[in-house]
Amino acid sequence: MDDKVEIFKALADKNRLSILDMLSCGEMCACDIMEGLELSQPTISHHMKILQQAGLVNGEKNGKWMNYSINEEKIDEVCEFIQYITNFKEDCICNRVKGKACSLNEKEE
């Protein structure tokens, strides 16, 4: 679950979401991302580091620039995780507490 938290933290930023949106069109050079978002090179580097650490983006050095692309496998994994945690499952954590806390409060009244 900790790796998912890191992913959602990485997604919780407007600039990083914009970068992913740009990369949805295909591989891009850092210089093009800088120009498209009107951000400085250090700012782009900071955001790309976070996206890469979360596994959402792949980076490949090309001369003095980096080319970035979306890690499709990780995106699919995140989508599957969201589906998993938002749908019914037999082994859900709620089964350990469902109704117990409410019934205890009713007895106290």
Short mmCIF file of N, CA and C in Angstrom, two decimals:
data_model
loop_
_atom_site.label_atom_id
_atom_site.label_comp_id
_atom_site.label_asym_id
_atom_site.label_seq_id
_atom_site.Cartn_x
_atom_site.Cartn_y
_atom_site.Cartn_z
N MET A 1 0.83 -1.20 0.00
CA MET A 1 0.00 0.00 0.00
C MET A 1 0.87 1.26 0.00
N ASP A 2 2.07 1.19 0.61
CA ASP A 2 2.94 2.37 0.67
C ASP A 2 3.34 2.87 -0.71
N ASP A 3 3.55 1.95 -1.65
CA ASP A 3 3.91 2.38 -3.00
C ASP A 3 2.76 3.12 -3.66
N LYS A 4 1.53 2.75 -3.33
CA LYS A 4 0.36 3.45 -3.87
C LYS A 4 0.26 4.86 -3.31
N VAL A 5 0.60 5.01 -2.02
CA VAL A 5 0.59 6.33 -1.40
C VAL A 5 1.57 7.25 -2.12
N GLU A 6 2.75 6.73 -2.42
CA GLU A 6 3.75 7.52 -3.14
C GLU A 6 3.23 7.96 -4.51
N ILE A 7 2.52 7.07 -5.18
CA ILE A 7 1.95 7.39 -6.49
C ILE A 7 0.92 8.51 -6.37
N PHE A 8 0.02 8.38 -5.39
CA PHE A 8 -1.02 9.39 -5.24
C PHE A 8 -0.45 10.74 -4.80
N LYS A 9 0.62 10.73 -4.02
CA LYS A 9 1.30 11.98 -3.68
C LYS A 9 1.88 12.62 -4.94
N ALA A 10 2.45 11.79 -5.80
CA ALA A 10 3.02 12.30 -7.05
C ALA A 10 1.93 12.90 -7.94
N LEU A 11 0.74 12.32 -7.89
CA LEU A 11 -0.36 12.81 -8.71
C LEU A 11 -1.05 14.04 -8.12
N ALA A 12 -0.74 14.36 -6.87
CA ALA A 12 -1.43 15.44 -6.17
C ALA A 12 -0.77 16.80 -6.43
N ASP A 13 -0.45 17.06 -7.66
CA ASP A 13 0.18 18.33 -8.03
C ASP A 13 -0.26 18.70 -9.44
N LYS A 14 -0.68 19.94 -9.59
CA LYS A 14 -1.18 20.42 -10.88
C LYS A 14 -0.14 20.30 -11.99
N ASN A 15 1.10 20.68 -11.70
CA ASN A 15 2.14 20.62 -12.73
C ASN A 15 2.43 19.18 -13.15
N ARG A 16 2.46 18.26 -12.18
CA ARG A 16 2.74 16.86 -12.52
C ARG A 16 1.59 16.25 -13.32
N LEU A 17 0.37 16.64 -13.00
CA LEU A 17 -0.76 16.18 -13.81
C LEU A 17 -0.67 16.75 -15.22
N SER A 18 -0.26 17.99 -15.33
CA SER A 18 -0.09 18.61 -16.66
C SER A 18 1.01 17.91 -17.45
N ILE A 19 2.08 17.52 -16.77
CA ILE A 19 3.16 16.79 -17.45
C ILE A 19 2.64 15.46 -17.97
N LEU A 20 1.88 14.73 -17.15
CA LEU A 20 1.31 13.46 -17.61
C LEU A 20 0.38 13.68 -18.80
N ASP A 21 -0.37 14.77 -18.75
CA ASP A 21 -1.26 15.10 -19.86
C ASP A 21 -0.45 15.32 -21.14
N MET A 22 0.64 16.05 -21.03
CA MET A 22 1.49 16.28 -22.20
C MET A 22 2.08 14.97 -22.72
N LEU A 23 2.51 14.11 -21.80
CA LEU A 23 3.12 12.84 -22.20
C LEU A 23 2.11 11.85 -22.77
N SER A 24 0.83 12.13 -22.60
CA SER A 24 -0.19 11.25 -23.17
C SER A 24 -0.13 11.26 -24.70
N CYS A 25 0.50 12.29 -25.26
CA CYS A 25 0.66 12.38 -26.72
C CYS A 25 1.87 11.60 -27.22
N GLY A 26 2.70 11.12 -26.29
CA GLY A 26 3.90 10.37 -26.66
C GLY A 26 5.13 10.93 -25.98
N GLU A 27 6.26 10.32 -26.26
CA GLU A 27 7.53 10.72 -25.66
C GLU A 27 7.82 12.18 -25.95
N MET A 28 8.36 12.86 -24.93
CA MET A 28 8.70 14.27 -25.09
C MET A 28 10.03 14.58 -24.43
N CYS A 29 10.71 15.53 -25.00
CA CYS A 29 11.95 16.05 -24.45
C CYS A 29 11.62 17.01 -23.30
N ALA A 30 12.49 17.04 -22.30
CA ALA A 30 12.30 17.95 -21.18
C ALA A 30 12.17 19.40 -21.64
N CYS A 31 12.90 19.76 -22.68
CA CYS A 31 12.85 21.14 -23.18
C CYS A 31 11.45 21.49 -23.70
N ASP A 32 10.78 20.53 -24.33
CA ASP A 32 9.42 20.77 -24.82
C ASP A 32 8.43 20.88 -23.66
N ILE A 33 8.64 20.08 -22.62
CA ILE A 33 7.78 20.16 -21.44
C ILE A 33 7.97 21.51 -20.77
N MET A 34 9.23 21.95 -20.66
CA MET A 34 9.52 23.27 -20.08
C MET A 34 8.78 24.37 -20.84
N GLU A 35 8.88 24.32 -22.16
CA GLU A 35 8.24 25.35 -22.99
C GLU A 35 6.72 25.28 -22.88
N GLY A 36 6.19 24.07 -22.92
CA GLY A 36 4.73 23.91 -22.87
C GLY A 36 4.11 24.38 -21.57
N LEU A 37 4.82 24.16 -20.47
CA LEU A 37 4.28 24.54 -19.16
C LEU A 37 4.83 25.85 -18.64
N GLU A 38 5.78 26.42 -19.39
CA GLU A 38 6.43 27.67 -19.01
C GLU A 38 7.02 27.58 -17.60
N LEU A 39 7.77 26.49 -17.39
CA LEU A 39 8.44 26.26 -16.11
C LEU A 39 9.95 26.20 -16.35
N SER A 40 10.72 26.48 -15.30
CA SER A 40 12.17 26.45 -15.41
C SER A 40 12.69 25.01 -15.45
N GLN A 41 13.93 24.86 -15.90
CA GLN A 41 14.54 23.54 -15.97
C GLN A 41 14.63 22.90 -14.59
N PRO A 42 15.04 23.62 -13.52
CA PRO A 42 15.08 22.98 -12.20
C PRO A 42 13.70 22.53 -11.72
N THR A 43 12.67 23.29 -12.05
CA THR A 43 11.31 22.92 -11.65
C THR A 43 10.87 21.66 -12.38
N ILE A 44 11.13 21.59 -13.68
CA ILE A 44 10.79 20.40 -14.45
C ILE A 44 11.55 19.20 -13.90
N SER A 45 12.84 19.37 -13.61
CA SER A 45 13.64 18.27 -13.06
C SER A 45 13.06 17.77 -11.75
N HIS A 46 12.64 18.68 -10.90
CA HIS A 46 12.04 18.31 -9.61
C HIS A 46 10.79 17.45 -9.82
N HIS A 47 9.90 17.91 -10.68
CA HIS A 47 8.65 17.18 -10.93
C HIS A 47 8.91 15.84 -11.61
N MET A 48 9.85 15.81 -12.53
CA MET A 48 10.14 14.56 -13.23
C MET A 48 10.76 13.54 -12.28
N LYS A 49 11.58 14.00 -11.34
CA LYS A 49 12.17 13.10 -10.36
C LYS A 49 11.07 12.43 -9.53
N ILE A 50 10.09 13.20 -9.11
CA ILE A 50 8.98 12.65 -8.31
C ILE A 50 8.17 11.66 -9.14
N LEU A 51 7.87 12.02 -10.38
CA LEU A 51 7.10 11.12 -11.26
C LEU A 51 7.87 9.83 -11.55
N GLN A 52 9.18 9.94 -11.73
CA GLN A 52 9.99 8.75 -11.99
C GLN A 52 10.10 7.87 -10.74
N GLN A 53 10.29 8.48 -9.57
CA GLN A 53 10.38 7.70 -8.33
C GLN A 53 9.09 6.94 -8.07
N ALA A 54 7.96 7.52 -8.45
CA ALA A 54 6.67 6.85 -8.28
C ALA A 54 6.47 5.79 -9.36
N GLY A 55 7.32 5.79 -10.37
CA GLY A 55 7.23 4.80 -11.45
C GLY A 55 6.25 5.16 -12.53
N LEU A 56 5.73 6.38 -12.51
CA LEU A 56 4.72 6.80 -13.48
C LEU A 56 5.32 7.20 -14.83
N VAL A 57 6.59 7.59 -14.80
CA VAL A 57 7.25 8.12 -16.00
C VAL A 57 8.60 7.44 -16.18
N ASN A 58 8.93 7.16 -17.42
CA ASN A 58 10.25 6.64 -17.80
C ASN A 58 11.08 7.80 -18.34
N GLY A 59 12.37 7.78 -18.06
CA GLY A 59 13.27 8.80 -18.59
C GLY A 59 14.46 8.16 -19.28
N GLU A 60 14.86 8.78 -20.40
CA GLU A 60 16.01 8.28 -21.16
C GLU A 60 16.84 9.47 -21.61
N LYS A 61 18.12 9.44 -21.26
CA LYS A 61 19.01 10.54 -21.63
C LYS A 61 19.30 10.50 -23.12
N ASN A 62 19.20 11.68 -23.75
CA ASN A 62 19.49 11.83 -25.17
C ASN A 62 20.34 13.08 -25.33
N GLY A 63 21.67 12.89 -25.36
CA GLY A 63 22.56 14.05 -25.39
C GLY A 63 22.49 14.76 -24.05
N LYS A 64 22.27 16.07 -24.10
CA LYS A 64 22.16 16.83 -22.85
C LYS A 64 20.74 16.88 -22.31
N TRP A 65 19.79 16.38 -23.07
CA TRP A 65 18.39 16.41 -22.65
C TRP A 65 17.88 15.04 -22.26
N MET A 66 16.80 15.05 -21.53
CA MET A 66 16.12 13.81 -21.15
C MET A 66 14.83 13.72 -21.96
N ASN A 67 14.52 12.53 -22.41
CA ASN A 67 13.24 12.25 -23.05
C ASN A 67 12.41 11.47 -22.05
N TYR A 68 11.14 11.83 -21.94
CA TYR A 68 10.25 11.20 -20.97
C TYR A 68 9.05 10.59 -21.65
N SER A 69 8.56 9.51 -21.06
CA SER A 69 7.35 8.87 -21.56
C SER A 69 6.58 8.29 -20.37
N ILE A 70 5.31 8.06 -20.59
CA ILE A 70 4.47 7.47 -19.55
C ILE A 70 4.79 5.99 -19.42
N ASN A 71 4.85 5.51 -18.19
CA ASN A 71 5.03 4.08 -17.91
C ASN A 71 3.64 3.46 -17.92
N GLU A 72 3.24 2.94 -19.07
CA GLU A 72 1.89 2.41 -19.26
C GLU A 72 1.56 1.29 -18.27
N GLU A 73 2.54 0.44 -17.97
CA GLU A 73 2.30 -0.67 -17.04
C GLU A 73 1.92 -0.16 -15.66
N LYS A 74 2.62 0.89 -15.18
CA LYS A 74 2.33 1.46 -13.86
C LYS A 74 0.97 2.14 -13.86
N ILE A 75 0.63 2.83 -14.95
CA ILE A 75 -0.68 3.49 -15.04
C ILE A 75 -1.78 2.44 -14.99
N ASP A 76 -1.61 1.34 -15.71
CA ASP A 76 -2.60 0.26 -15.68
C ASP A 76 -2.73 -0.31 -14.27
N GLU A 77 -1.60 -0.46 -13.59
CA GLU A 77 -1.59 -0.98 -12.22
C GLU A 77 -2.37 -0.05 -11.28
N VAL A 78 -2.17 1.26 -11.44
CA VAL A 78 -2.87 2.24 -10.60
C VAL A 78 -4.37 2.19 -10.87
N CYS A 79 -4.75 2.09 -12.13
CA CYS A 79 -6.18 2.00 -12.48
C CYS A 79 -6.81 0.74 -11.89
N GLU A 80 -6.09 -0.37 -11.97
CA GLU A 80 -6.60 -1.62 -11.38
C GLU A 80 -6.73 -1.49 -9.87
N PHE A 81 -5.78 -0.82 -9.23
CA PHE A 81 -5.83 -0.63 -7.78
C PHE A 81 -7.05 0.21 -7.39
N ILE A 82 -7.31 1.27 -8.15
CA ILE A 82 -8.48 2.12 -7.85
C ILE A 82 -9.76 1.29 -7.99
N GLN A 83 -9.84 0.48 -9.02
CA GLN A 83 -11.00 -0.40 -9.19
C GLN A 83 -11.12 -1.36 -8.01
N TYR A 84 -10.02 -1.91 -7.58
CA TYR A 84 -10.01 -2.88 -6.48
C TYR A 84 -10.51 -2.25 -5.18
N ILE A 85 -9.97 -1.07 -4.82
CA ILE A 85 -10.34 -0.49 -3.53
C ILE A 85 -11.72 0.15 -3.53
N THR A 86 -12.30 0.36 -4.69
CA THR A 86 -13.61 1.02 -4.74
C THR A 86 -14.74 0.05 -5.06
N ASN A 87 -14.45 -1.24 -5.08
CA ASN A 87 -15.47 -2.25 -5.35
C ASN A 87 -15.53 -3.26 -4.22
N PHE A 88 -16.70 -3.90 -4.09
CA PHE A 88 -16.90 -4.91 -3.05
C PHE A 88 -15.93 -6.06 -3.23
N LYS A 89 -15.44 -6.55 -2.09
CA LYS A 89 -14.60 -7.74 -2.07
C LYS A 89 -14.86 -8.48 -0.77
N GLU A 90 -14.82 -9.81 -0.83
CA GLU A 90 -15.11 -10.65 0.33
C GLU A 90 -14.18 -10.37 1.51
N ASP A 91 -12.92 -10.09 1.22
CA ASP A 91 -11.93 -9.91 2.29
C ASP A 91 -11.73 -8.45 2.67
N CYS A 92 -12.73 -7.63 2.48
CA CYS A 92 -12.63 -6.19 2.77
C CYS A 92 -12.40 -5.95 4.26
N ILE A 93 -11.61 -4.95 4.56
CA ILE A 93 -11.31 -4.59 5.94
C ILE A 93 -12.59 -4.21 6.71
N CYS A 94 -13.59 -3.74 6.00
CA CYS A 94 -14.83 -3.33 6.67
C CYS A 94 -15.53 -4.51 7.35
N ASN A 95 -15.28 -5.72 6.88
CA ASN A 95 -15.92 -6.89 7.48
C ASN A 95 -15.51 -7.11 8.93
N ARG A 96 -14.38 -6.55 9.33
CA ARG A 96 -13.92 -6.69 10.71
C ARG A 96 -14.67 -5.75 11.66
N VAL A 97 -15.25 -4.69 11.13
CA VAL A 97 -15.88 -3.69 11.99
C VAL A 97 -17.33 -3.38 11.64
N LYS A 98 -17.79 -3.81 10.50
CA LYS A 98 -19.10 -3.44 9.98
C LYS A 98 -20.20 -3.66 11.03
N GLY A 99 -20.81 -2.57 11.42
CA GLY A 99 -21.94 -2.63 12.34
C GLY A 99 -21.56 -2.72 13.80
N LYS A 100 -20.36 -3.12 14.14
CA LYS A 100 -19.97 -3.31 15.53
C LYS A 100 -19.91 -1.99 16.29
N ALA A 101 -19.27 -1.00 15.73
CA ALA A 101 -19.14 0.28 16.42
C ALA A 101 -20.51 0.93 16.61
N CYS A 102 -21.37 0.86 15.61
CA CYS A 102 -22.70 1.46 15.70
C CYS A 102 -23.54 0.74 16.74
N SER A 103 -23.48 -0.56 16.80
CA SER A 103 -24.29 -1.32 17.76
C SER A 103 -23.79 -1.07 19.18
N LEU A 104 -22.51 -0.83 19.38
CA LEU A 104 -21.98 -0.51 20.69
C LEU A 104 -22.51 0.83 21.17
N ASN A 105 -22.57 1.80 20.26
CA ASN A 105 -23.07 3.14 20.61
C ASN A 105 -24.55 3.07 20.99
N GLU A 106 -25.31 2.24 20.33
CA GLU A 106 -26.73 2.11 20.61
C GLU A 106 -26.96 1.52 21.99
N LYS A 107 -26.13 0.57 22.42
CA LYS A 107 -26.25 -0.07 23.73
C LYS A 107 -25.96 0.92 24.85
N GLU A 108 -25.04 1.88 24.60
CA GLU A 108 -24.67 2.85 25.61
C GLU A 108 -25.78 3.84 25.85
N GLU A 109 -26.66 4.07 24.88
CA GLU A 109 -27.70 5.08 24.99
C GLU A 109 -28.82 4.60 25.78
#
